[in-house]
Each structure stands twice: as structure tokens, then as C-alpha cells.
Tab-separated table of C-alpha atoms in Angstrom:
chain	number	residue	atom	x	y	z
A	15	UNK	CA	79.445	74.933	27.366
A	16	UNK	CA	75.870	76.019	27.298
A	17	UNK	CA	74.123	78.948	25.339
A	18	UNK	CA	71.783	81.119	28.372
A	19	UNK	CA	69.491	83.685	28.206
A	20	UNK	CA	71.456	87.344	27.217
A	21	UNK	CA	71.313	89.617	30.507
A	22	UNK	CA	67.710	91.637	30.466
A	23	UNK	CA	70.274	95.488	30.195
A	24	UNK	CA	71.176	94.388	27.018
A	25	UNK	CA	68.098	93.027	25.595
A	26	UNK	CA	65.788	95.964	27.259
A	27	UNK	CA	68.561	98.711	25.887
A	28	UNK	CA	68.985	97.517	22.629
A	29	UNK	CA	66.658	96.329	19.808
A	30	UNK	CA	67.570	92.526	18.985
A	31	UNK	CA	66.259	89.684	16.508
A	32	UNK	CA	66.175	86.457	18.230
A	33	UNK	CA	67.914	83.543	16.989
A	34	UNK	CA	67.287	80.810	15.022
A	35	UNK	CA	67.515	77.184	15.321
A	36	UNK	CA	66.217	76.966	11.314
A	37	UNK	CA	67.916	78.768	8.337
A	38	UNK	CA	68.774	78.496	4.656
A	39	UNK	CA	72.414	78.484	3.482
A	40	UNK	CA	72.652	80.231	0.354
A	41	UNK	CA	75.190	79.720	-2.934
A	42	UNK	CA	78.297	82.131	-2.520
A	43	UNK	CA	77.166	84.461	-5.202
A	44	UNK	CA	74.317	85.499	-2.679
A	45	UNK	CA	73.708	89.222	-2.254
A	46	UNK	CA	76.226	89.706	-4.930
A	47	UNK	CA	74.265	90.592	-7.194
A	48	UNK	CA	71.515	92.834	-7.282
A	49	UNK	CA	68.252	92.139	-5.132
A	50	UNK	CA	66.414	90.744	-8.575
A	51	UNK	CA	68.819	88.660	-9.355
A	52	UNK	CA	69.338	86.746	-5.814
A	53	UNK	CA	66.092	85.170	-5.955
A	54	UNK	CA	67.522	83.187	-8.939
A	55	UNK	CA	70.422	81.729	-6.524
A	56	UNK	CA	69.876	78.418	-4.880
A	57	UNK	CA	68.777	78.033	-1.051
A	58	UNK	CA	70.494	75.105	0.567
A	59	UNK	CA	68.220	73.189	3.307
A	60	UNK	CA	70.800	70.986	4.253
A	61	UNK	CA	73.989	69.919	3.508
A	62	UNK	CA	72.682	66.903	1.638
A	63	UNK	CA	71.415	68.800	-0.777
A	64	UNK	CA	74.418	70.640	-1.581
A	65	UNK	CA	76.133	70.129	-5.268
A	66	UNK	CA	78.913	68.078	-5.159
A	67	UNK	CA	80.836	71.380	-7.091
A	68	UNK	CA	80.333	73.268	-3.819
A	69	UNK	CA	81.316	71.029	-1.228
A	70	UNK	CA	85.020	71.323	-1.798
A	71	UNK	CA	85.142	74.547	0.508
A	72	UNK	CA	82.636	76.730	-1.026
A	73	UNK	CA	79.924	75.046	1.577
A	74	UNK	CA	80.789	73.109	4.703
A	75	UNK	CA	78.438	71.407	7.160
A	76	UNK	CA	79.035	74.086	9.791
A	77	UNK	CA	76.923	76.749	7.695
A	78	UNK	CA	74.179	74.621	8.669
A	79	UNK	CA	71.951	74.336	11.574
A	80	UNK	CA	72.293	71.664	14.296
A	81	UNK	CA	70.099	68.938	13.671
A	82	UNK	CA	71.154	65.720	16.179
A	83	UNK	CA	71.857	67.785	18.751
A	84	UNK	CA	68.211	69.022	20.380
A	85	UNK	CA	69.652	70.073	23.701
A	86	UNK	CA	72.441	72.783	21.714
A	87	UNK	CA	69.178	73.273	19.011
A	88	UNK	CA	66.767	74.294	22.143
A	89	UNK	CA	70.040	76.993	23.136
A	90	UNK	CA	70.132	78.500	19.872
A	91	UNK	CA	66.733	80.679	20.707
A	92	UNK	CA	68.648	82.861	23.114
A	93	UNK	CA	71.076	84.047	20.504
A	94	UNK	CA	70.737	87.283	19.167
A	95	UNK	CA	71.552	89.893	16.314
A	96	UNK	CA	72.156	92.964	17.306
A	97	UNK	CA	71.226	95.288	13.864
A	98	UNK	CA	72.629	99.319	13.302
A	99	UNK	CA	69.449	99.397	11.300
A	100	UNK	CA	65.949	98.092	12.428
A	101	UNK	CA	64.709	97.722	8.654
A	102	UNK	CA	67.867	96.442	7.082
A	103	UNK	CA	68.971	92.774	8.031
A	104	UNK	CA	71.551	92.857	5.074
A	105	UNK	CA	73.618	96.189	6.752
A	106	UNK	CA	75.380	93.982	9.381
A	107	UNK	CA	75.346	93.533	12.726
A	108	UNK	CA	76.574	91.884	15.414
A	109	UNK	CA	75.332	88.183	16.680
A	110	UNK	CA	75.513	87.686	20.222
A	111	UNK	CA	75.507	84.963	22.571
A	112	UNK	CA	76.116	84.449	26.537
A	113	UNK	CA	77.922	81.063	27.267
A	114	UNK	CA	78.557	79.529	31.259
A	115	UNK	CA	81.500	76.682	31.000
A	116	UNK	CA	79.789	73.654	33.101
A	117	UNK	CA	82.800	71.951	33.309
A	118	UNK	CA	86.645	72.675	34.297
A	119	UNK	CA	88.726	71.231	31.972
């Protein structure tokens, strides 16, 4: 499977945010709490850095982006998140991504 560029109708028609290939993975509590308050909860980089405490399910290695893989890494730009809101990242959304099979089987 390989990620490819979204068709240009539904990038043109709708307002996107383009994906990433770098993010944070933050503690469960995240966004919990008021907006004050989440700056005090801890960013994860990788999953190295991760508390033993919240490895047992509360934080897995899939949160976290692809790092040995540079071919699937290079994909991950032509992702996107589709937003009801253009201001508000935190209101939901919808990620998209368009994948061809290369292979039968």
C-alpha cells in the first residue's frame, strides 16, 4: 500500500491542513482539563521517553510517528485533516488519506 496525493476536487473544494510526518503524543489527561491547565501535561517525543506507568496501554508505539520507515514517512505529507472549523483544530475533523494497493495479495 502506498499513501498518494488526495484528488485536486477535494483539496480545491474544501479547506485542508496537510499532514504531518512529526508530532507530539500527549499524556491521556490532555484537553481534559481546561486550556491553562494542559500546558502543565507532559508532551511525549517518542516512545522512549514514555513513563514506564503509561506504557501498559495508556501509550503504545503506534501513537507515534514513523521513524525507520522514510519511504511511508515521505507519504505521510499527502494526508490531510479535513476541519468543520478553520480556527479550531480541537472541534474535530476528519483525517483523510488516498491509498493505491501495489500488490495483489
Amino acid at each position: 500500500v502506498k499513501i498518494v496525493p488526495l484528488p485536486p476536487w477535494l483539496t480545491t473544494k474544501f479547506k485542508a491542513m496537510k499532514g504531518l510526518s512529526t508530532w507530539l503524543v500527549p499524556t491521556s489527561k490532555y484537553g481534559k482539563a481546561n486550556k491553562e491547565e494542559d500546558v502543565a501535561f507532559d508532551m511525549y517525543e517518542c516512545y522512549a521517553d514514555v513513563p514506564a506507568k503509561l506504557k501498559s496501554g495508556k501509550i503504545t508505539p503506534s501513537m507515534f510517528p514513523v521513524v525507520s520507515d522514510l519511504e511511508l514517512k515521505s507519504q505521510l505529507q499527502h494526508c490531510a485533516r479535513f476541519v468543520p472549523l478553520k480556527d479550531s483544530i480541537d472541534s474535530g475533523g476528519f483525517f483523510v488519506a488516498c491509498l493505491i494497493r501495489l500488490k495483489v495479495g
